Amino acid sequence: FPVTIEMNTGGMWIPDGEWEFSTATVSLPGTIIEGQSKKAILKRKAGTYSPLIIADGKNDVIATRFKIDGNKSGCPLTGSWTPAGGGADIALNEQGDIVLRNANNGLISDVDFVNSLTSPALLYNMTASNILGCNSYGHQREGFYIISGRGNRIARCDSRGDAAQPWSLIATAGLETDTVPHDHIVENNYCYDSQAAFVTINTTYTKVRYRDWE
């Protein structure tokens, strides 16, 4: 793989093997990023910090059936938030391994994450999107993360932190400027090795329904 690629053909197939990688930008709605199996590994190139896969404003994007090695690089979230109802967007260039934002019906499914620094899978201002059946081992800050948006779900995920005090293993947040509930669902997840919280909810208008969680 080249260090940085732009996906404008509707999809990317990742064959088995370990591929040093920097970032891929999704250019078309409906793009599918699919691995041959969990032996298809994207390893973050040393010294790079952007998400390995980012889709901004593209509906119906799917990432499925591969592994990401975050190489313990990347940076914690910085800058200020963007109101869900409008306003200037602040790019989350240093947050997460897979980032889907500002769109509808995204899906991150059956992806394993190892050695992430923070937020392996992030839904930012998404609607009706899902993180399903994913595993994260060894992240040092937030685990799976929903920021703002409406009607998103994290389900059947396995999340293990690896730090003296990871902030949380699943996190949800709204924006202080939001005035309607977000109504996300967190269900049937297994999370462990957190000294902070299993689920963090940190704004008034973020509401999460829990079902059968540990």
PDB file of C-alpha atoms in Angstrom:
ATOM      1  CA  PHE A   1       0.000   0.000   0.000  1.00  0.00           C
ATOM      2  CA  PRO A   2       1.150   3.568  -0.578  1.00  0.00           C
ATOM      3  CA  VAL A   3       1.622   5.621   2.559  1.00  0.00           C
ATOM      4  CA  THR A   4      -1.520   7.674   1.899  1.00  0.00           C
ATOM      5  CA  ILE A   5      -4.312   6.737  -0.509  1.00  0.00           C
ATOM      6  CA  GLU A   6      -7.676   8.189  -1.458  1.00  0.00           C
ATOM      7  CA  MET A   7     -10.421   5.684  -2.097  1.00  0.00           C
ATOM      8  CA  ASN A   8     -12.465   6.888  -5.061  1.00  0.00           C
ATOM      9  CA  THR A   9     -13.396   3.579  -6.680  1.00  0.00           C
ATOM     10  CA  GLY A  10     -16.045   2.486  -4.188  1.00  0.00           C
ATOM     11  CA  GLY A  11     -14.024   0.040  -2.158  1.00  0.00           C
ATOM     12  CA  MET A  12     -10.766  -1.373  -0.864  1.00  0.00           C
ATOM     13  CA  TRP A  13      -9.867  -5.052  -0.493  1.00  0.00           C
ATOM     14  CA  ILE A  14      -7.199  -5.858   2.087  1.00  0.00           C
ATOM     15  CA  PRO A  15      -5.478  -9.208   1.477  1.00  0.00           C
ATOM     16  CA  ASP A  16      -4.036 -11.260   4.325  1.00  0.00           C
ATOM     17  CA  GLY A  17      -0.665 -10.004   5.503  1.00  0.00           C
ATOM     18  CA  GLU A  18       0.694  -7.034   7.440  1.00  0.00           C
ATOM     19  CA  TRP A  19       0.646  -3.725   5.585  1.00  0.00           C
ATOM     20  CA  GLU A  20       2.367  -0.624   6.903  1.00  0.00           C
ATOM     21  CA  PHE A  21      -0.132   2.149   6.479  1.00  0.00           C
ATOM     22  CA  SER A  22      -0.685   5.842   7.092  1.00  0.00           C
ATOM     23  CA  THR A  23      -4.200   6.897   6.140  1.00  0.00           C
ATOM     24  CA  ALA A  24      -6.968   6.271   3.618  1.00  0.00           C
ATOM     25  CA  THR A  25      -9.644   8.870   2.857  1.00  0.00           C
ATOM     26  CA  VAL A  26     -13.049   7.671   1.668  1.00  0.00           C
ATOM     27  CA  SER A  27     -14.264   9.736  -1.294  1.00  0.00           C
ATOM     28  CA  LEU A  28     -17.535   8.027  -2.276  1.00  0.00           C
ATOM     29  CA  PRO A  29     -20.690   7.056  -0.379  1.00  0.00           C
ATOM     30  CA  GLY A  30     -21.263   3.328  -0.149  1.00  0.00           C
ATOM     31  CA  THR A  31     -17.542   2.535   0.009  1.00  0.00           C
ATOM     32  CA  ILE A  32     -16.729  -0.888   1.460  1.00  0.00           C
ATOM     33  CA  ILE A  33     -13.359  -1.565   3.110  1.00  0.00           C
ATOM     34  CA  GLU A  34     -13.115  -5.322   3.568  1.00  0.00           C
ATOM     35  CA  GLY A  35     -10.365  -7.649   4.679  1.00  0.00           C
ATOM     36  CA  GLN A  36      -9.745 -11.154   3.441  1.00  0.00           C
ATOM     37  CA  SER A  37      -9.773 -12.216   7.107  1.00  0.00           C
ATOM     38  CA  LYS A  38      -8.529 -11.035  10.495  1.00  0.00           C
ATOM     39  CA  LYS A  39      -5.060 -11.904   9.173  1.00  0.00           C
ATOM     40  CA  ALA A  40      -5.321  -8.802   6.991  1.00  0.00           C
ATOM     41  CA  ILE A  41      -3.553  -6.225   9.167  1.00  0.00           C
ATOM     42  CA  LEU A  42      -3.147  -2.488   8.656  1.00  0.00           C
ATOM     43  CA  LYS A  43      -0.247  -1.337  10.843  1.00  0.00           C
ATOM     44  CA  ARG A  44       0.085   2.373  11.498  1.00  0.00           C
ATOM     45  CA  LYS A  45       3.257   3.740   9.969  1.00  0.00           C
ATOM     46  CA  ALA A  46       5.653   4.989  12.650  1.00  0.00           C
ATOM     47  CA  GLY A  47       5.474   8.744  13.140  1.00  0.00           C
ATOM     48  CA  THR A  48       1.990   9.146  11.616  1.00  0.00           C
ATOM     49  CA  TYR A  49      -1.001  10.328  13.629  1.00  0.00           C
ATOM     50  CA  SER A  50      -4.116  10.666  11.467  1.00  0.00           C
ATOM     51  CA  PRO A  51      -6.884   8.042  11.463  1.00  0.00           C
ATOM     52  CA  LEU A  52      -5.977   5.048   9.331  1.00  0.00           C
ATOM     53  CA  ILE A  53      -9.407   5.213   7.712  1.00  0.00           C
ATOM     54  CA  ILE A  54     -11.528   8.366   7.665  1.00  0.00           C
ATOM     55  CA  ALA A  55     -14.858   9.009   5.953  1.00  0.00           C
ATOM     56  CA  ASP A  56     -16.217  12.549   6.216  1.00  0.00           C
ATOM     57  CA  GLY A  57     -19.731  13.321   4.946  1.00  0.00           C
ATOM     58  CA  LYS A  58     -20.066  10.004   3.097  1.00  0.00           C
ATOM     59  CA  ASN A  59     -23.152   7.871   3.757  1.00  0.00           C
ATOM     60  CA  ASP A  60     -23.320   4.068   3.894  1.00  0.00           C
ATOM     61  CA  VAL A  61     -19.600   3.445   4.434  1.00  0.00           C
ATOM     62  CA  ILE A  62     -18.690  -0.040   5.685  1.00  0.00           C
ATOM     63  CA  ALA A  63     -15.429  -1.236   7.267  1.00  0.00           C
ATOM     64  CA  THR A  64     -15.382  -4.956   7.989  1.00  0.00           C
ATOM     65  CA  ARG A  65     -13.287  -8.061   8.703  1.00  0.00           C
ATOM     66  CA  PHE A  66      -9.681  -6.984   9.223  1.00  0.00           C
ATOM     67  CA  LYS A  67      -7.289  -5.928  11.972  1.00  0.00           C
ATOM     68  CA  ILE A  68      -5.657  -2.596  12.787  1.00  0.00           C
ATOM     69  CA  ASP A  69      -2.423  -2.267  14.737  1.00  0.00           C
ATOM     70  CA  GLY A  70      -2.325   1.313  15.995  1.00  0.00           C
ATOM     71  CA  ASN A  71       1.347   1.093  16.942  1.00  0.00           C
ATOM     72  CA  LYS A  72       0.567   3.056  20.149  1.00  0.00           C
ATOM     73  CA  SER A  73       0.831   6.285  18.155  1.00  0.00           C
ATOM     74  CA  GLY A  74      -1.665   9.010  17.402  1.00  0.00           C
ATOM     75  CA  CYS A  75      -2.588  11.779  19.816  1.00  0.00           C
ATOM     76  CA  PRO A  76      -5.421  12.413  22.278  1.00  0.00           C
ATOM     77  CA  LEU A  77      -8.303  14.582  21.193  1.00  0.00           C
ATOM     78  CA  THR A  78      -7.382  18.263  20.862  1.00  0.00           C
ATOM     79  CA  GLY A  79      -9.116  21.440  19.772  1.00  0.00           C
ATOM     80  CA  SER A  80     -12.791  22.344  20.245  1.00  0.00           C
ATOM     81  CA  TRP A  81     -16.040  20.683  19.237  1.00  0.00           C
ATOM     82  CA  THR A  82     -18.368  21.339  16.335  1.00  0.00           C
ATOM     83  CA  PRO A  83     -22.070  21.871  17.148  1.00  0.00           C
ATOM     84  CA  ALA A  84     -24.220  19.085  15.719  1.00  0.00           C
ATOM     85  CA  GLY A  85     -26.663  21.732  14.534  1.00  0.00           C
ATOM     86  CA  GLY A  86     -24.061  23.618  12.526  1.00  0.00           C
ATOM     87  CA  GLY A  87     -20.957  25.718  12.840  1.00  0.00           C
ATOM     88  CA  ALA A  88     -17.352  25.451  11.778  1.00  0.00           C
ATOM     89  CA  ASP A  89     -16.023  21.890  11.829  1.00  0.00           C
ATOM     90  CA  ILE A  90     -12.811  21.105  13.685  1.00  0.00           C
ATOM     91  CA  ALA A  91     -11.112  18.146  12.020  1.00  0.00           C
ATOM     92  CA  LEU A  92     -10.291  15.323  14.420  1.00  0.00           C
ATOM     93  CA  ASN A  93      -7.018  14.659  12.651  1.00  0.00           C
ATOM     94  CA  GLU A  94      -5.343  13.129  15.666  1.00  0.00           C
ATOM     95  CA  GLN A  95      -8.149  10.967  17.026  1.00  0.00           C
ATOM     96  CA  GLY A  96      -9.023   7.345  16.420  1.00  0.00           C
ATOM     97  CA  ASP A  97      -8.055   4.550  14.041  1.00  0.00           C
ATOM     98  CA  ILE A  98     -11.322   4.440  12.063  1.00  0.00           C
ATOM     99  CA  VAL A  99     -13.353   7.664  12.043  1.00  0.00           C
ATOM    100  CA  LEU A 100     -16.773   8.000  10.403  1.00  0.00           C
ATOM    101  CA  ARG A 101     -18.271  11.475  10.715  1.00  0.00           C
ATOM    102  CA  ASN A 102     -20.984  13.861   9.504  1.00  0.00           C
ATOM    103  CA  ALA A 103     -23.028  11.225   7.618  1.00  0.00           C
ATOM    104  CA  ASN A 104     -25.629   8.450   7.906  1.00  0.00           C
ATOM    105  CA  ASN A 105     -25.735   4.651   8.094  1.00  0.00           C
ATOM    106  CA  GLY A 106     -22.056   3.953   8.671  1.00  0.00           C
ATOM    107  CA  LEU A 107     -20.941   0.530   9.870  1.00  0.00           C
ATOM    108  CA  ILE A 108     -17.744  -0.702  11.533  1.00  0.00           C
ATOM    109  CA  SER A 109     -18.161  -4.451  11.915  1.00  0.00           C
ATOM    110  CA  ASP A 110     -15.971  -7.411  12.905  1.00  0.00           C
ATOM    111  CA  VAL A 111     -12.770  -5.337  13.078  1.00  0.00           C
ATOM    112  CA  ASP A 112     -10.047  -6.034  15.656  1.00  0.00           C
ATOM    113  CA  PHE A 113      -7.978  -3.186  17.071  1.00  0.00           C
ATOM    114  CA  VAL A 114      -4.690  -3.663  18.931  1.00  0.00           C
ATOM    115  CA  ASN A 115      -2.263  -1.111  20.375  1.00  0.00           C
ATOM    116  CA  SER A 116      -4.516   1.892  19.796  1.00  0.00           C
ATOM    117  CA  LEU A 117      -3.741   5.071  21.688  1.00  0.00           C
ATOM    118  CA  THR A 118      -7.290   6.386  21.866  1.00  0.00           C
ATOM    119  CA  SER A 119     -10.761   5.717  20.432  1.00  0.00           C
ATOM    120  CA  PRO A 120     -10.080   2.808  18.059  1.00  0.00           C
ATOM    121  CA  ALA A 121     -13.489   3.272  16.411  1.00  0.00           C
ATOM    122  CA  LEU A 122     -15.193   6.664  16.463  1.00  0.00           C
ATOM    123  CA  LEU A 123     -18.623   7.785  15.202  1.00  0.00           C
ATOM    124  CA  TYR A 124     -18.623  11.593  15.142  1.00  0.00           C
ATOM    125  CA  ASN A 125     -21.891  13.397  14.403  1.00  0.00           C
ATOM    126  CA  MET A 126     -23.242  10.284  12.663  1.00  0.00           C
ATOM    127  CA  THR A 127     -26.882   9.155  12.366  1.00  0.00           C
ATOM    128  CA  ALA A 128     -28.157   5.559  12.547  1.00  0.00           C
ATOM    129  CA  SER A 129     -24.650   4.099  12.487  1.00  0.00           C
ATOM    130  CA  ASN A 130     -23.186   1.066  14.233  1.00  0.00           C
ATOM    131  CA  ILE A 131     -20.044  -0.389  15.776  1.00  0.00           C
ATOM    132  CA  LEU A 132     -20.778  -4.125  15.925  1.00  0.00           C
ATOM    133  CA  GLY A 133     -18.789  -7.191  16.914  1.00  0.00           C
ATOM    134  CA  CYS A 134     -15.460  -5.359  17.178  1.00  0.00           C
ATOM    135  CA  ASN A 135     -12.625  -6.073  19.611  1.00  0.00           C
ATOM    136  CA  SER A 136     -10.120  -3.604  21.028  1.00  0.00           C
ATOM    137  CA  TYR A 137      -7.150  -4.676  23.099  1.00  0.00           C
ATOM    138  CA  GLY A 138      -4.611  -2.327  24.599  1.00  0.00           C
ATOM    139  CA  HIS A 139      -6.028   1.146  23.995  1.00  0.00           C
ATOM    140  CA  GLN A 140      -4.796   3.732  26.465  1.00  0.00           C
ATOM    141  CA  ARG A 141      -7.652   6.221  26.600  1.00  0.00           C
ATOM    142  CA  GLU A 142     -11.285   5.974  25.431  1.00  0.00           C
ATOM    143  CA  GLY A 143     -12.444   2.810  23.777  1.00  0.00           C
ATOM    144  CA  PHE A 144     -15.275   2.773  21.273  1.00  0.00           C
ATOM    145  CA  TYR A 145     -16.644   6.284  21.087  1.00  0.00           C
ATOM    146  CA  ILE A 146     -19.779   8.098  19.901  1.00  0.00           C
ATOM    147  CA  ILE A 147     -19.729  11.890  19.767  1.00  0.00           C
ATOM    148  CA  SER A 148     -23.008  13.697  19.162  1.00  0.00           C
ATOM    149  CA  GLY A 149     -25.158  12.385  16.297  1.00  0.00           C
ATOM    150  CA  ARG A 150     -28.465  10.542  16.579  1.00  0.00           C
ATOM    151  CA  GLY A 151     -29.547   6.941  17.050  1.00  0.00           C
ATOM    152  CA  ASN A 152     -26.154   5.182  16.956  1.00  0.00           C
ATOM    153  CA  ARG A 153     -25.317   1.821  18.506  1.00  0.00           C
ATOM    154  CA  ILE A 154     -22.337  -0.024  20.012  1.00  0.00           C
ATOM    155  CA  ALA A 155     -23.109  -3.730  20.419  1.00  0.00           C
ATOM    156  CA  ARG A 156     -21.376  -7.097  20.852  1.00  0.00           C
ATOM    157  CA  CYS A 157     -17.977  -5.460  21.288  1.00  0.00           C
ATOM    158  CA  ASP A 158     -15.073  -6.533  23.487  1.00  0.00           C
ATOM    159  CA  SER A 159     -13.071  -3.640  24.933  1.00  0.00           C
ATOM    160  CA  ARG A 160      -9.959  -3.887  27.114  1.00  0.00           C
ATOM    161  CA  GLY A 161      -7.978  -0.856  28.233  1.00  0.00           C
ATOM    162  CA  ASP A 162      -4.244  -0.839  28.873  1.00  0.00           C
ATOM    163  CA  ALA A 163      -3.226   2.111  31.007  1.00  0.00           C
ATOM    164  CA  ALA A 164      -3.032   3.126  34.649  1.00  0.00           C
ATOM    165  CA  GLN A 165      -6.385   4.838  34.255  1.00  0.00           C
ATOM    166  CA  PRO A 166      -8.099   4.705  30.862  1.00  0.00           C
ATOM    167  CA  TRP A 167     -10.878   7.274  30.801  1.00  0.00           C
ATOM    168  CA  SER A 168     -13.546   4.761  29.828  1.00  0.00           C
ATOM    169  CA  LEU A 169     -13.993   1.646  27.755  1.00  0.00           C
ATOM    170  CA  ILE A 170     -17.050   2.918  25.920  1.00  0.00           C
ATOM    171  CA  ALA A 171     -17.700   6.660  25.772  1.00  0.00           C
ATOM    172  CA  THR A 172     -20.554   8.779  24.487  1.00  0.00           C
ATOM    173  CA  ALA A 173     -20.646  12.542  24.326  1.00  0.00           C
ATOM    174  CA  GLY A 174     -22.837  15.280  22.996  1.00  0.00           C
ATOM    175  CA  LEU A 175     -21.942  18.871  22.411  1.00  0.00           C
ATOM    176  CA  GLU A 176     -22.833  21.560  24.905  1.00  0.00           C
ATOM    177  CA  THR A 177     -24.660  23.433  22.142  1.00  0.00           C
ATOM    178  CA  ASP A 178     -26.983  20.497  21.364  1.00  0.00           C
ATOM    179  CA  THR A 179     -30.592  20.834  22.512  1.00  0.00           C
ATOM    180  CA  VAL A 180     -32.129  17.442  21.651  1.00  0.00           C
ATOM    181  CA  PRO A 181     -31.372  13.925  22.972  1.00  0.00           C
ATOM    182  CA  HIS A 182     -28.963  11.730  21.050  1.00  0.00           C
ATOM    183  CA  ASP A 183     -30.601   8.434  22.016  1.00  0.00           C
ATOM    184  CA  HIS A 184     -27.747   6.016  21.443  1.00  0.00           C
ATOM    185  CA  ILE A 185     -27.843   2.320  22.385  1.00  0.00           C
ATOM    186  CA  VAL A 186     -25.035   0.436  24.127  1.00  0.00           C
ATOM    187  CA  GLU A 187     -25.828  -3.269  24.486  1.00  0.00           C
ATOM    188  CA  ASN A 188     -24.310  -6.718  24.937  1.00  0.00           C
ATOM    189  CA  ASN A 189     -20.709  -5.538  25.288  1.00  0.00           C
ATOM    190  CA  TYR A 190     -17.953  -6.989  27.441  1.00  0.00           C
ATOM    191  CA  CYS A 191     -15.506  -4.474  28.860  1.00  0.00           C
ATOM    192  CA  TYR A 192     -12.710  -4.789  31.373  1.00  0.00           C
ATOM    193  CA  ASP A 193      -9.471  -3.246  32.685  1.00  0.00           C
ATOM    194  CA  SER A 194     -10.848   0.243  33.178  1.00  0.00           C
ATOM    195  CA  GLN A 195     -10.206   2.223  36.352  1.00  0.00           C
ATOM    196  CA  ALA A 196     -12.494   5.041  35.258  1.00  0.00           C
ATOM    197  CA  ALA A 197     -15.854   3.899  33.888  1.00  0.00           C
ATOM    198  CA  PHE A 198     -17.432   1.352  31.614  1.00  0.00           C
ATOM    199  CA  VAL A 199     -19.622   3.959  29.905  1.00  0.00           C
ATOM    200  CA  THR A 200     -18.974   7.680  30.206  1.00  0.00           C
ATOM    201  CA  ILE A 201     -21.773  10.114  29.384  1.00  0.00           C
ATOM    202  CA  ASN A 202     -20.654  13.682  29.727  1.00  0.00           C
ATOM    203  CA  THR A 203     -23.253  16.118  28.432  1.00  0.00           C
ATOM    204  CA  THR A 204     -26.840  16.846  29.422  1.00  0.00           C
ATOM    205  CA  TYR A 205     -28.479  15.920  26.140  1.00  0.00           C
ATOM    206  CA  THR A 206     -26.698  12.619  25.557  1.00  0.00           C
ATOM    207  CA  LYS A 207     -28.974   9.760  26.504  1.00  0.00           C
ATOM    208  CA  VAL A 208     -27.882   6.134  26.263  1.00  0.00           C
ATOM    209  CA  ARG A 209     -29.963   3.015  26.687  1.00  0.00           C
ATOM    210  CA  TYR A 210     -28.115   0.031  28.165  1.00  0.00           C
ATOM    211  CA  ARG A 211     -29.145  -3.553  27.634  1.00  0.00           C
ATOM    212  CA  ASP A 212     -27.456  -6.669  29.016  1.00  0.00           C
ATOM    213  CA  TRP A 213     -24.073  -5.080  29.631  1.00  0.00           C
ATOM    214  CA  GLU A 214     -21.328  -6.031  32.060  1.00  0.00           C
TER     215      GLU A 214
END
